[in-house]
PDB file of C-alpha atoms in Angstrom:
ATOM      1  CA  PRO S   1      59.676  16.918  42.600  1.00 51.00           C
ATOM      2  CA  PRO S   2      58.412  14.634  39.836  1.00 53.00           C
ATOM      3  CA  THR S   3      54.657  14.182  39.650  1.00 54.00           C
ATOM      4  CA  SER S   4      53.417  10.658  39.552  1.00 53.00           C
ATOM      5  CA  ILE S   5      51.222   9.633  36.677  1.00 52.00           C
ATOM      6  CA  PRO S   6      48.529   7.190  37.709  1.00 50.00           C
ATOM      7  CA  THR S   7      48.862   3.854  35.998  1.00 51.00           C
ATOM      8  CA  VAL S   8      45.933   2.290  34.253  1.00 47.00           C
ATOM      9  CA  PRO S   9      45.840  -1.470  33.785  1.00 51.00           C
ATOM     10  CA  LEU S  10      45.978  -2.610  30.175  1.00 49.00           C
ATOM     11  CA  HIS S  11      42.898  -4.768  30.587  1.00 49.00           C
ATOM     12  CA  ARG S  12      40.306  -2.898  32.551  1.00 50.00           C
ATOM     13  CA  HIS S  13      37.748  -5.249  33.978  1.00 49.00           C
ATOM     14  CA  THR S  14      34.308  -3.758  34.136  1.00 48.00           C
ATOM     15  CA  SER S  15      32.277  -4.605  37.167  1.00 48.00           C
ATOM     16  CA  ALA S  16      29.053  -6.531  36.755  1.00 47.00           C
ATOM     17  CA  PRO S  17      26.789  -3.624  37.806  1.00 48.00           C
ATOM     18  CA  GLU S  18      28.441  -1.435  35.189  1.00 50.00           C
ATOM     19  CA  LEU S  19      27.884  -4.037  32.459  1.00 46.00           C
ATOM     20  CA  HIS S  20      24.282  -4.500  33.580  1.00 48.00           C
ATOM     21  CA  ARG S  21      23.726  -0.832  32.806  1.00 50.00           C
ATOM     22  CA  PHE S  22      24.029  -1.615  29.070  1.00 49.00           C
ATOM     23  CA  ALA S  23      21.900  -4.748  29.031  1.00 53.00           C
ATOM     24  CA  ALA S  24      18.356  -4.492  27.745  1.00 55.00           C
ATOM     25  CA  PRO S  25      15.797  -4.902  30.493  1.00 57.00           C
ATOM     26  CA  HIS S  26      14.131  -8.278  30.639  1.00 57.00           C
ATOM     27  CA  PRO S  27      10.656  -7.972  29.070  1.00 56.00           C
ATOM     28  CA  LEU S  28       8.997  -9.556  32.074  1.00 57.00           C
ATOM     29  CA  ARG S  29      10.825  -7.331  34.551  1.00 59.00           C
ATOM     30  CA  LEU S  30      10.205  -3.968  32.936  1.00 59.00           C
ATOM     31  CA  GLU S  31       9.497  -1.320  35.440  1.00 64.00           C
ATOM     32  CA  THR S  32       6.318   0.536  34.795  1.00 65.00           C
ATOM     33  CA  PRO S  33       7.487   3.900  33.529  1.00 64.00           C
ATOM     34  CA  ALA S  34       6.313   6.965  35.338  1.00 66.00           C
ATOM     35  CA  PRO S  35       3.365   8.644  33.668  1.00 65.00           C
ATOM     36  CA  PRO S  36       4.615  10.756  30.786  1.00 55.00           C
ATOM     37  CA  PRO S  37       4.814  14.490  31.336  1.00 58.00           C
ATOM     38  CA  PRO S  38       2.116  16.643  29.781  1.00 59.00           C
ATOM     39  CA  PRO S  39       2.273  16.531  25.988  1.00 59.00           C
ATOM     40  CA  VAL S  40       4.775  18.953  24.575  1.00 76.00           C
ATOM     41  CA  TYR S  41       4.001  18.039  20.988  1.00 86.00           C
ATOM     42  CA  SER S  42       1.294  19.791  19.025  1.00 89.00           C
ATOM     43  CA  PRO S  43      -1.652  17.712  17.763  1.00 90.00           C
ATOM     44  CA  GLU S  44      -0.310  18.166  14.219  1.00 93.00           C
ATOM     45  CA  ALA S  45       3.096  16.782  15.263  1.00 92.00           C
ATOM     46  CA  GLN S  46       1.397  13.851  17.026  1.00 92.00           C
ATOM     47  CA  GLU S  47      -0.557  13.031  13.839  1.00 95.00           C
ATOM     48  CA  GLU S  48       2.577  13.311  11.707  1.00 95.00           C
ATOM     49  CA  PHE S  49       4.405  10.982  14.103  1.00 94.00           C
ATOM     50  CA  ALA S  50       1.528   8.464  13.977  1.00 96.00           C
ATOM     51  CA  SER S  51       1.625   8.503  10.172  1.00 96.00           C
ATOM     52  CA  ASP S  52       5.411   8.132  10.060  1.00 96.00           C
ATOM     53  CA  PHE S  53       5.289   5.374  12.683  1.00 96.00           C
ATOM     54  CA  LEU S  54       2.719   3.504  10.574  1.00 96.00           C
ATOM     55  CA  ARG S  55       4.926   3.832   7.480  1.00 96.00           C
ATOM     56  CA  LEU S  56       7.946   2.643   9.484  1.00 96.00           C
ATOM     57  CA  LEU S  57       6.119  -0.485  10.631  1.00 96.00           C
ATOM     58  CA  ILE S  58       4.805  -1.225   7.130  1.00 94.00           C
ATOM     59  CA  SER S  59       8.151  -0.640   5.390  1.00 95.00           C
ATOM     60  CA  GLY S  60       9.877  -2.942   7.889  1.00 95.00           C
ATOM     61  CA  ASN S  61       7.142  -5.572   7.565  1.00 94.00           C
ATOM     62  CA  VAL S  62       6.578  -5.293  11.330  1.00 96.00           C
ATOM     63  CA  SER S  63       3.264  -6.311  12.868  1.00 95.00           C
ATOM     64  CA  PHE S  64       1.119  -3.544  14.332  1.00 95.00           C
ATOM     65  CA  ASN S  65       1.164  -5.638  17.537  1.00 95.00           C
ATOM     66  CA  ALA S  66       4.743  -4.435  18.062  1.00 95.00           C
ATOM     67  CA  ALA S  67       3.357  -1.020  19.006  1.00 95.00           C
ATOM     68  CA  ASN S  68       1.892  -2.585  22.169  1.00 94.00           C
ATOM     69  CA  LEU S  69       5.010  -4.488  23.249  1.00 94.00           C
ATOM     70  CA  PRO S  70       6.183  -3.335  26.686  1.00 93.00           C
ATOM     71  CA  TYR S  71       9.783  -2.819  25.595  1.00 93.00           C
ATOM     72  CA  TRP S  72       8.734  -0.683  22.590  1.00 92.00           C
ATOM     73  CA  ARG S  73       6.527   1.471  24.809  1.00 91.00           C
ATOM     74  CA  HIS S  74       9.374   1.752  27.333  1.00 91.00           C
ATOM     75  CA  PHE S  75      11.738   2.841  24.535  1.00 92.00           C
ATOM     76  CA  TRP S  76       9.430   5.585  23.256  1.00 90.00           C
ATOM     77  CA  ASN S  77       8.622   6.847  26.769  1.00 86.00           C
ATOM     78  CA  LYS S  78      12.308   6.944  27.637  1.00 87.00           C
ATOM     79  CA  TRP S  79      13.587   8.713  24.533  1.00 88.00           C
ATOM     80  CA  LEU S  80      10.599  10.849  23.541  1.00 87.00           C
ATOM     81  CA  PRO S  81       8.729  11.616  26.760  1.00 84.00           C
ATOM     82  CA  GLY S  82       5.424  13.344  26.257  1.00 84.00           C
ATOM     83  CA  LEU S  83       4.936  11.855  22.793  1.00 88.00           C
ATOM     84  CA  HIS S  84       1.784   9.790  22.424  1.00 89.00           C
ATOM     85  CA  VAL S  85       2.654   6.540  20.644  1.00 92.00           C
ATOM     86  CA  PRO S  86      -0.419   5.068  18.939  1.00 95.00           C
ATOM     87  CA  GLU S  87      -1.458   1.576  19.938  1.00 95.00           C
ATOM     88  CA  ARG S  88      -2.248  -1.283  17.558  1.00 96.00           C
ATOM     89  CA  LYS S  89      -5.965  -0.515  17.316  1.00 96.00           C
ATOM     90  CA  GLN S  90      -5.306   3.153  16.540  1.00 96.00           C
ATOM     91  CA  LEU S  91      -2.707   2.217  13.914  1.00 96.00           C
ATOM     92  CA  SER S  92      -5.001  -0.283  12.204  1.00 95.00           C
ATOM     93  CA  GLY S  93      -7.977   2.057  12.493  1.00 96.00           C
ATOM     94  CA  ARG S  94      -7.930   5.822  12.165  1.00 96.00           C
ATOM     95  CA  VAL S  95      -4.194   6.177  11.328  1.00 97.00           C
ATOM     96  CA  LEU S  96      -4.356   3.587   8.531  1.00 96.00           C
ATOM     97  CA  ASP S  97      -7.638   5.035   7.210  1.00 96.00           C
ATOM     98  CA  LYS S  98      -6.125   8.526   7.084  1.00 96.00           C
ATOM     99  CA  GLU S  99      -2.992   7.237   5.347  1.00 95.00           C
ATOM    100  CA  ALA S 100      -5.103   5.287   2.813  1.00 93.00           C
ATOM    101  CA  ASP S 101      -7.087   8.462   2.053  1.00 95.00           C
ATOM    102  CA  THR S 102      -3.810  10.339   1.521  1.00 94.00           C
ATOM    103  CA  VAL S 103      -2.578   7.676  -0.925  1.00 90.00           C
ATOM    104  CA  ILE S 104      -5.891   7.592  -2.809  1.00 90.00           C
ATOM    105  CA  ASP S 105      -5.942  11.395  -3.088  1.00 94.00           C
ATOM    106  CA  GLY S 106      -2.381  11.261  -4.445  1.00 91.00           C
ATOM    107  CA  ILE S 107      -3.342   8.670  -7.074  1.00 90.00           C
ATOM    108  CA  ARG S 108      -6.342  10.758  -8.125  1.00 90.00           C
ATOM    109  CA  ALA S 109      -4.191  13.879  -8.441  1.00 92.00           C
ATOM    110  CA  ARG S 110      -1.560  12.044 -10.551  1.00 88.00           C
ATOM    111  CA  THR S 111      -4.084  10.407 -12.877  1.00 90.00           C
ATOM    112  CA  LYS S 112      -6.732  13.122 -13.281  1.00 91.00           C
ATOM    113  CA  ASP S 113      -7.313  14.203 -16.919  1.00 92.00           C
ATOM    114  CA  ARG S 114      -4.584  11.882 -18.213  1.00 92.00           C
ATOM    115  CA  TYR S 115      -4.729   8.819 -20.422  1.00 93.00           C
ATOM    116  CA  GLY S 116      -3.736   5.543 -18.849  1.00 92.00           C
ATOM    117  CA  THR S 117      -3.646   1.834 -19.382  1.00 93.00           C
ATOM    118  CA  GLY S 118      -5.460  -0.551 -17.092  1.00 92.00           C
ATOM    119  CA  GLN S 119      -3.669  -3.659 -15.916  1.00 90.00           C
ATOM    120  CA  SER S 120      -4.597  -6.642 -13.825  1.00 91.00           C
ATOM    121  CA  ASP S 121      -2.810  -9.665 -12.501  1.00 91.00           C
ATOM    122  CA  GLY S 122      -3.989 -12.693 -10.564  1.00 92.00           C
ATOM    123  CA  TRP S 123      -2.402 -15.095  -8.129  1.00 91.00           C
ATOM    124  CA  LYS S 124      -3.244 -17.354  -5.207  1.00 90.00           C
ATOM    125  CA  ASP S 125      -2.432 -16.725  -1.564  1.00 86.00           C
ATOM    126  CA  ILE S 126      -1.197 -19.341   0.923  1.00 88.00           C
ATOM    127  CA  ALA S 127      -4.775 -20.515   1.538  1.00 87.00           C
ATOM    128  CA  LYS S 128      -5.211 -20.986  -2.252  1.00 88.00           C
ATOM    129  CA  HIS S 129      -7.717 -18.122  -2.567  1.00 88.00           C
ATOM    130  CA  SER S 130      -7.725 -16.450  -5.976  1.00 91.00           C
ATOM    131  CA  ILE S 131      -6.638 -12.810  -5.786  1.00 92.00           C
ATOM    132  CA  VAL S 132      -6.765 -10.199  -8.525  1.00 93.00           C
ATOM    133  CA  GLY S 133      -4.914  -6.897  -8.408  1.00 92.00           C
ATOM    134  CA  CYS S 134      -5.961  -3.949 -10.577  1.00 92.00           C
ATOM    135  CA  MET S 135      -3.532  -1.197 -11.495  1.00 92.00           C
ATOM    136  CA  VAL S 136      -3.369   1.772 -13.811  1.00 91.00           C
ATOM    137  CA  ASN S 137      -0.298   2.953 -15.697  1.00 92.00           C
ATOM    138  CA  VAL S 138      -0.276   6.708 -16.354  1.00 93.00           C
ATOM    139  CA  GLU S 139       2.810   8.335 -17.844  1.00 90.00           C
ATOM    140  CA  SER S 140       5.040   5.384 -16.847  1.00 88.00           C
ATOM    141  CA  GLN S 141       3.868   5.423 -13.228  1.00 89.00           C
ATOM    142  CA  VAL S 142       1.917   2.415 -11.982  1.00 89.00           C
ATOM    143  CA  SER S 143      -0.636   2.918  -9.237  1.00 89.00           C
ATOM    144  CA  SER S 144      -2.489   0.121  -7.485  1.00 87.00           C
ATOM    145  CA  LEU S 145      -6.258   0.608  -7.598  1.00 87.00           C
ATOM    146  CA  CYS S 146      -7.540  -2.461  -5.761  1.00 87.00           C
ATOM    147  CA  ILE S 147      -6.765  -5.985  -4.675  1.00 88.00           C
ATOM    148  CA  VAL S 148      -9.770  -8.308  -4.573  1.00 90.00           C
ATOM    149  CA  THR S 149     -10.120 -11.815  -3.168  1.00 90.00           C
ATOM    150  CA  LEU S 150     -12.426 -13.740  -5.457  1.00 87.00           C
ATOM    151  CA  SER S 151     -14.968 -16.068  -3.895  1.00 70.00           C
ATOM    152  CA  ASP S 152     -14.852 -19.767  -4.734  1.00 56.00           C
ATOM    153  CA  GLY S 153     -18.116 -19.468  -6.670  1.00 51.00           C
ATOM    154  CA  ILE S 154     -16.743 -17.079  -9.274  1.00 52.00           C
TER     155      ILE S 154
END
């Protein structure tokens, strides 16, 4: 006897509940995620993540406030449970300080015992404050040394 092959309609209509499954949750209706499981990441991995997360935000020109947005926190808790995601104050405090120290140490290592040329440039910000940036060029690599806002009296 011939077996019947089930027919499938050419245009499958997806039910509303199935489509809702793919929609992003409304920011005001986010369910509070369950407390994350005990950390499974080592302290070193947590610090490396915090540093990489900081670099990601900076390279994308994203405000540190984004780290505290409910949907962002929901995303990280969903996809990387047990990972501690630093909040805005941690990012702008200890994580940024540690990253700045790393950059400064790198500049010192690249420029130590080498001849260089000092450079400076000035401009005005949106509020019309005078700003001067100081750089050093060592072996065709430019490193920023400081950016200073000059007071109106100078």
